[in-house]
């Protein structure tokens, strides 16, 4: 486990005490108070008690160990792609996806006003989403574990020229000067979050517009992926996401992460998943849940 800056720690302690006292409302997230994941938690469930966790592993462990009932984890960004390690963490977590949330991402530049800004600290995802703006303004990126955590770090630092890129309200939270907003490289900057729980949703059939997430590993044979996906085409199932990633160090074993519209219990979905299982080395369903945004 890592540690928070002093400016963040007292906020972390208060939020942690509230969430752990009421696990059913507890919603773990990675980051310091004021991070985008904190905002996503409050938007997804305004009645929740967000629990700050230093790492994704810590947030997942908080649910797995029963300290809180759910976690909300960023999985992909419209500008910077998938969030590192999430495709490995989710299948290994033993948790189930029970929901999703989309959060528009906006960044502000904030500092203690100690001279002109020459360096900007933030999470690597945020730095990637603001890459063009940083380059155009001759500001060097500095990686940190979290956006709001970077703001807390800057609040506790005497370094001249150091600023943070974080959600604009973090400036007020940590007593910093907000120099401007809109540093993201595109207005359509959006992050998709998934909500994790120890148990899957009990009645997926009651969801009007479900989707299902799963991972699978193809066999090491010619046209393996073509054969694996054939059942989705023949059964008219819409696959909205398919990403590959390597497992182990051999570069010979390829796994895929996929989202489809629909859920088990639908004959088309059942037929497609049966065909997929027959054609692959392994298949693991990560969850069926309601779409936060309708897919075509």
Tab-separated table of C-alpha atoms in Angstrom:
chain	number	residue	atom	x	y	z
A	1	UNK	CA	0.000	0.000	0.000
A	2	UNK	CA	1.114	3.545	-0.743
A	3	UNK	CA	0.511	6.660	1.276
A	4	UNK	CA	-1.292	9.940	0.642
A	5	UNK	CA	0.093	13.428	1.000
A	6	UNK	CA	-0.706	15.192	4.262
A	7	UNK	CA	-3.254	17.498	2.594
A	8	UNK	CA	-5.234	14.474	1.424
A	9	UNK	CA	-4.798	12.158	4.398
A	10	UNK	CA	-7.307	13.826	6.735
A	11	UNK	CA	-9.953	13.715	4.007
A	12	UNK	CA	-9.119	10.063	3.316
A	13	UNK	CA	-9.446	9.214	7.021
A	14	UNK	CA	-12.895	10.809	7.298
A	15	UNK	CA	-14.232	9.176	4.119
A	16	UNK	CA	-12.773	5.803	5.106
A	17	UNK	CA	-14.398	5.893	8.532
A	18	UNK	CA	-17.812	6.669	7.023
A	19	UNK	CA	-17.600	3.987	4.314
A	20	UNK	CA	-16.339	1.218	6.592
A	21	UNK	CA	-19.086	1.982	9.115
A	22	UNK	CA	-21.743	1.339	6.428
A	23	UNK	CA	-20.367	-1.309	3.999
A	24	UNK	CA	-23.622	-1.572	2.040
A	25	UNK	CA	-23.186	2.053	0.931
A	26	UNK	CA	-19.413	1.849	0.636
A	27	UNK	CA	-18.058	2.284	-2.900
A	28	UNK	CA	-14.287	1.861	-3.218
A	29	UNK	CA	-12.317	3.832	-5.803
A	30	UNK	CA	-8.658	4.333	-6.668
A	31	UNK	CA	-7.285	7.752	-5.914
A	32	UNK	CA	-7.410	10.637	-3.498
A	33	UNK	CA	-10.561	12.570	-2.609
A	34	UNK	CA	-11.583	14.691	-5.585
A	35	UNK	CA	-10.256	12.294	-8.222
A	36	UNK	CA	-12.301	11.472	-11.319
A	37	UNK	CA	-13.104	8.092	-9.783
A	38	UNK	CA	-14.475	9.880	-6.715
A	39	UNK	CA	-16.694	11.973	-9.011
A	40	UNK	CA	-17.796	8.832	-10.866
A	41	UNK	CA	-18.738	7.124	-7.600
A	42	UNK	CA	-20.889	10.060	-6.494
A	43	UNK	CA	-22.581	10.331	-9.902
A	44	UNK	CA	-23.212	6.601	-10.220
A	45	UNK	CA	-24.778	6.353	-6.754
A	46	UNK	CA	-25.424	9.678	-4.996
A	47	UNK	CA	-26.300	7.719	-1.836
A	48	UNK	CA	-22.925	5.956	-1.754
A	49	UNK	CA	-20.054	6.543	0.650
A	50	UNK	CA	-16.931	6.627	-1.538
A	51	UNK	CA	-13.883	4.897	-0.061
A	52	UNK	CA	-10.500	6.239	-1.281
A	53	UNK	CA	-7.925	3.516	-2.019
A	54	UNK	CA	-4.335	4.121	-3.052
A	55	UNK	CA	-4.249	1.515	-5.845
A	56	UNK	CA	-6.626	-0.508	-8.007
A	57	UNK	CA	-5.563	-3.609	-6.066
A	58	UNK	CA	-6.518	-1.907	-2.797
A	59	UNK	CA	-9.963	-0.980	-4.147
A	60	UNK	CA	-10.594	-4.512	-5.384
A	61	UNK	CA	-9.364	-6.012	-2.103
A	62	UNK	CA	-11.739	-3.770	-0.132
A	63	UNK	CA	-14.651	-5.476	-1.897
A	64	UNK	CA	-13.173	-8.961	-1.966
A	65	UNK	CA	-12.486	-8.792	1.788
A	66	UNK	CA	-16.015	-7.565	2.531
A	67	UNK	CA	-15.063	-4.157	3.902
A	68	UNK	CA	-17.396	-2.490	1.377
A	69	UNK	CA	-19.900	-3.965	-1.053
A	70	UNK	CA	-18.735	-2.397	-4.332
A	71	UNK	CA	-15.890	-0.744	-6.200
A	72	UNK	CA	-15.933	1.542	-9.230
A	73	UNK	CA	-12.952	1.168	-11.562
A	74	UNK	CA	-12.035	3.053	-14.790
A	75	UNK	CA	-11.607	0.659	-17.672
A	76	UNK	CA	-11.129	2.793	-20.794
A	77	UNK	CA	-10.862	6.372	-21.998
A	78	UNK	CA	-12.007	7.771	-25.341
A	79	UNK	CA	-8.700	9.609	-25.885
A	80	UNK	CA	-6.102	7.403	-24.241
A	81	UNK	CA	-7.515	3.893	-24.581
A	82	UNK	CA	-7.714	1.225	-21.931
A	83	UNK	CA	-6.500	1.763	-18.397
A	84	UNK	CA	-3.288	-0.169	-17.781
A	85	UNK	CA	-3.537	-3.504	-15.926
A	86	UNK	CA	-7.323	-3.485	-15.662
A	87	UNK	CA	-7.714	-6.328	-18.162
A	88	UNK	CA	-5.476	-8.426	-15.941
A	89	UNK	CA	-6.963	-7.302	-12.617
A	90	UNK	CA	-10.630	-7.896	-13.461
A	91	UNK	CA	-10.443	-11.599	-14.406
A	92	UNK	CA	-8.159	-12.345	-11.456
A	93	UNK	CA	-10.231	-10.408	-8.930
A	94	UNK	CA	-13.020	-12.971	-8.596
A	95	UNK	CA	-15.474	-10.066	-8.617
A	96	UNK	CA	-18.401	-9.491	-10.974
A	97	UNK	CA	-19.325	-6.461	-13.058
A	98	UNK	CA	-22.754	-5.244	-11.934
A	99	UNK	CA	-22.906	-1.814	-13.580
A	100	UNK	CA	-21.154	0.813	-15.666
A	101	UNK	CA	-20.889	4.591	-15.692
A	102	UNK	CA	-19.592	7.147	-18.208
A	103	UNK	CA	-17.925	10.298	-16.884
A	104	UNK	CA	-16.963	13.322	-19.032
A	105	UNK	CA	-13.373	14.157	-18.103
A	106	UNK	CA	-12.274	17.754	-17.603
A	107	UNK	CA	-8.952	18.980	-16.241
A	108	UNK	CA	-7.767	22.143	-14.573
A	109	UNK	CA	-4.228	23.426	-14.046
A	110	UNK	CA	-3.647	24.328	-10.401
A	111	UNK	CA	-0.698	25.335	-8.261
A	112	UNK	CA	0.417	27.238	-5.166
A	113	UNK	CA	1.332	30.195	-7.438
A	114	UNK	CA	5.070	29.676	-6.899
A	115	UNK	CA	6.263	31.105	-10.192
A	116	UNK	CA	5.346	30.291	-13.811
A	117	UNK	CA	4.267	26.696	-14.360
A	118	UNK	CA	6.991	24.574	-15.964
A	119	UNK	CA	6.013	21.088	-14.759
A	120	UNK	CA	2.579	19.483	-14.406
A	121	UNK	CA	1.981	16.451	-12.206
A	122	UNK	CA	-0.885	14.000	-12.731
A	123	UNK	CA	-1.851	10.384	-13.391
A	124	UNK	CA	-0.328	9.018	-16.594
A	125	UNK	CA	-3.811	8.701	-18.118
A	126	UNK	CA	-4.460	12.406	-17.498
A	127	UNK	CA	-1.064	13.370	-18.884
A	128	UNK	CA	-1.830	11.351	-22.010
A	129	UNK	CA	-5.224	13.014	-22.386
A	130	UNK	CA	-3.583	16.462	-22.157
A	131	UNK	CA	-0.424	15.611	-24.128
A	132	UNK	CA	-0.923	18.130	-26.926
A	133	UNK	CA	-1.803	20.968	-24.549
A	134	UNK	CA	1.256	20.287	-22.389
A	135	UNK	CA	3.522	20.239	-25.425
A	136	UNK	CA	2.025	23.443	-26.852
A	137	UNK	CA	2.639	25.223	-23.540
A	138	UNK	CA	6.164	23.843	-22.971
A	139	UNK	CA	5.131	22.162	-19.731
A	140	UNK	CA	6.903	18.939	-18.764
A	141	UNK	CA	4.693	16.055	-17.561
A	142	UNK	CA	5.380	14.429	-14.187
A	143	UNK	CA	3.681	11.093	-13.461
A	144	UNK	CA	1.808	10.538	-10.205
A	145	UNK	CA	-0.444	7.730	-9.006
A	146	UNK	CA	-3.568	9.881	-9.153
A	147	UNK	CA	-4.950	13.212	-10.396
A	148	UNK	CA	-6.305	14.561	-7.106
A	149	UNK	CA	-3.370	12.971	-5.314
A	150	UNK	CA	-1.134	15.121	-7.508
A	151	UNK	CA	-3.084	18.201	-6.408
A	152	UNK	CA	-2.556	17.244	-2.755
A	153	UNK	CA	1.145	16.683	-3.439
A	154	UNK	CA	1.470	20.139	-5.024
A	155	UNK	CA	-0.349	21.681	-2.045
A	156	UNK	CA	2.310	20.218	0.250
A	157	UNK	CA	5.275	21.093	-1.992
A	158	UNK	CA	7.469	24.193	-2.101
A	159	UNK	CA	8.794	23.380	-5.579
A	160	UNK	CA	8.742	26.455	-7.801
A	161	UNK	CA	6.920	25.986	-11.115
A	162	UNK	CA	5.139	22.765	-10.107
A	163	UNK	CA	1.415	22.433	-10.846
A	164	UNK	CA	-1.142	19.638	-10.982
A	165	UNK	CA	-3.580	18.558	-13.663
A	166	UNK	CA	-6.702	17.441	-11.831
A	167	UNK	CA	-10.492	17.821	-11.828
A	168	UNK	CA	-11.107	21.574	-11.357
A	169	UNK	CA	-12.857	21.235	-7.993
A	170	UNK	CA	-9.658	19.707	-6.545
A	171	UNK	CA	-8.199	23.224	-6.487
A	172	UNK	CA	-10.716	24.319	-3.873
A	173	UNK	CA	-10.416	21.009	-2.017
A	174	UNK	CA	-6.661	21.426	-1.558
A	175	UNK	CA	-6.408	25.220	-1.399
A	176	UNK	CA	-4.712	25.741	-4.775
A	177	UNK	CA	-5.029	28.481	-7.388
A	178	UNK	CA	-6.924	27.313	-10.479
A	179	UNK	CA	-5.185	28.821	-13.525
A	180	UNK	CA	-7.609	27.495	-16.106
A	181	UNK	CA	-9.648	24.526	-17.290
A	182	UNK	CA	-10.119	22.573	-20.500
A	183	UNK	CA	-6.579	21.194	-20.832
A	184	UNK	CA	-7.862	17.905	-22.269
A	185	UNK	CA	-7.045	17.483	-25.967
A	186	UNK	CA	-10.664	16.947	-27.087
A	187	UNK	CA	-14.129	17.889	-25.862
A	188	UNK	CA	-15.309	14.295	-26.209
A	189	UNK	CA	-12.906	13.097	-23.504
A	190	UNK	CA	-14.868	10.405	-21.670
A	191	UNK	CA	-13.962	7.567	-19.296
A	192	UNK	CA	-15.975	4.399	-18.884
A	193	UNK	CA	-16.106	2.888	-15.393
A	194	UNK	CA	-17.335	-0.537	-14.310
A	195	UNK	CA	-18.850	-1.321	-10.919
A	196	UNK	CA	-17.669	-4.516	-9.218
A	197	UNK	CA	-19.282	-6.635	-6.501
A	198	UNK	CA	-18.681	-10.019	-4.890
A	199	UNK	CA	-21.848	-11.519	-6.381
A	200	UNK	CA	-23.358	-11.105	-9.866
A	201	UNK	CA	-26.729	-9.443	-10.371
A	202	UNK	CA	-29.415	-11.898	-9.322
A	203	UNK	CA	-31.971	-11.253	-12.084
A	204	UNK	CA	-30.442	-10.158	-15.363
A	205	UNK	CA	-33.702	-10.962	-17.167
A	206	UNK	CA	-35.256	-7.901	-15.503
A	207	UNK	CA	-32.757	-5.577	-17.214
A	208	UNK	CA	-34.302	-3.975	-20.297
A	209	UNK	CA	-31.018	-3.383	-22.156
A	210	UNK	CA	-28.280	-5.638	-20.737
A	211	UNK	CA	-24.763	-6.192	-21.904
A	212	UNK	CA	-22.229	-8.857	-20.999
A	213	UNK	CA	-18.469	-8.697	-20.533
A	214	UNK	CA	-16.187	-11.726	-20.781
A	215	UNK	CA	-12.611	-12.817	-21.461
A	216	UNK	CA	-11.488	-15.794	-23.521
A	217	UNK	CA	-8.291	-17.420	-24.748
A	218	UNK	CA	-8.059	-18.715	-28.280
A	219	UNK	CA	-6.511	-22.011	-29.303
A	220	UNK	CA	-3.131	-21.860	-31.000
A	221	UNK	CA	-4.454	-22.909	-34.421
A	222	UNK	CA	-4.925	-21.104	-37.769
A	223	UNK	CA	-8.009	-18.849	-37.947
A	224	UNK	CA	-8.606	-19.349	-34.214
A	225	UNK	CA	-10.209	-15.938	-33.653
A	226	UNK	CA	-12.349	-16.230	-36.806
A	227	UNK	CA	-13.715	-19.561	-35.605
A	228	UNK	CA	-14.257	-18.271	-32.070
A	229	UNK	CA	-16.309	-15.280	-33.189
A	230	UNK	CA	-18.372	-16.997	-35.866
A	231	UNK	CA	-21.222	-17.769	-33.499
A	232	UNK	CA	-21.806	-14.082	-32.759
A	233	UNK	CA	-22.204	-13.293	-36.455
A	234	UNK	CA	-24.510	-16.218	-37.221
A	235	UNK	CA	-26.699	-15.449	-34.211
A	236	UNK	CA	-26.884	-11.696	-34.864
A	237	UNK	CA	-25.167	-10.663	-31.613
A	238	UNK	CA	-23.629	-7.187	-31.542
A	239	UNK	CA	-20.065	-7.194	-30.174
A	240	UNK	CA	-19.245	-3.630	-29.137
A	241	UNK	CA	-15.707	-4.197	-27.908
A	242	UNK	CA	-12.902	-6.668	-28.597
A	243	UNK	CA	-9.354	-6.170	-27.331
A	244	UNK	CA	-6.424	-8.547	-27.215
A	245	UNK	CA	-3.740	-8.812	-24.567
A	246	UNK	CA	-0.856	-11.175	-23.939
A	247	UNK	CA	-0.573	-13.517	-20.974
A	248	UNK	CA	2.714	-14.832	-19.659
A	249	UNK	CA	5.994	-14.036	-21.363
A	250	UNK	CA	5.861	-16.254	-24.421
A	251	UNK	CA	3.787	-14.023	-26.741
A	252	UNK	CA	2.069	-17.250	-27.802
A	253	UNK	CA	-0.997	-17.146	-25.556
A	254	UNK	CA	-3.471	-14.414	-26.512
A	255	UNK	CA	-6.523	-13.512	-24.478
A	256	UNK	CA	-9.362	-11.274	-25.550
A	257	UNK	CA	-11.629	-8.938	-23.591
A	258	UNK	CA	-15.090	-8.464	-25.122
A	259	UNK	CA	-18.428	-6.716	-24.586
A	260	UNK	CA	-21.639	-7.863	-26.261
A	261	UNK	CA	-25.153	-6.467	-26.236
A	262	UNK	CA	-27.428	-8.948	-24.456
A	263	UNK	CA	-27.078	-11.469	-21.654
A	264	UNK	CA	-27.272	-15.230	-21.020
A	265	UNK	CA	-30.858	-16.433	-21.063
A	266	UNK	CA	-31.370	-14.963	-24.520
A	267	UNK	CA	-31.246	-17.885	-26.975
A	268	UNK	CA	-29.023	-15.955	-29.398
A	269	UNK	CA	-26.522	-15.137	-26.636
A	270	UNK	CA	-26.544	-18.681	-25.281
A	271	UNK	CA	-25.881	-20.140	-28.741
A	272	UNK	CA	-23.063	-17.689	-29.440
A	273	UNK	CA	-21.385	-18.324	-26.076
A	274	UNK	CA	-21.709	-22.100	-26.523
A	275	UNK	CA	-19.944	-21.826	-29.878
A	276	UNK	CA	-17.287	-19.578	-28.354
A	277	UNK	CA	-16.628	-22.035	-25.533
A	278	UNK	CA	-16.302	-24.913	-27.999
A	279	UNK	CA	-13.766	-23.020	-30.113
A	280	UNK	CA	-11.568	-21.601	-27.313
A	281	UNK	CA	-9.220	-22.795	-24.593
A	282	UNK	CA	-11.024	-20.860	-21.849
A	283	UNK	CA	-14.007	-18.555	-21.353
A	284	UNK	CA	-14.872	-16.512	-18.285
A	285	UNK	CA	-17.953	-14.344	-17.917
A	286	UNK	CA	-17.192	-11.206	-15.909
A	287	UNK	CA	-20.761	-9.960	-15.600
A	288	UNK	CA	-24.062	-8.968	-17.176
A	289	UNK	CA	-25.449	-5.533	-16.296
A	290	UNK	CA	-27.531	-2.631	-17.545
A	291	UNK	CA	-26.115	-0.401	-20.263
A	292	UNK	CA	-25.435	3.115	-19.008
A	293	UNK	CA	-25.477	4.264	-22.638
A	294	UNK	CA	-27.425	2.449	-25.373
A	295	UNK	CA	-25.234	0.681	-27.899
A	296	UNK	CA	-26.409	0.383	-31.522
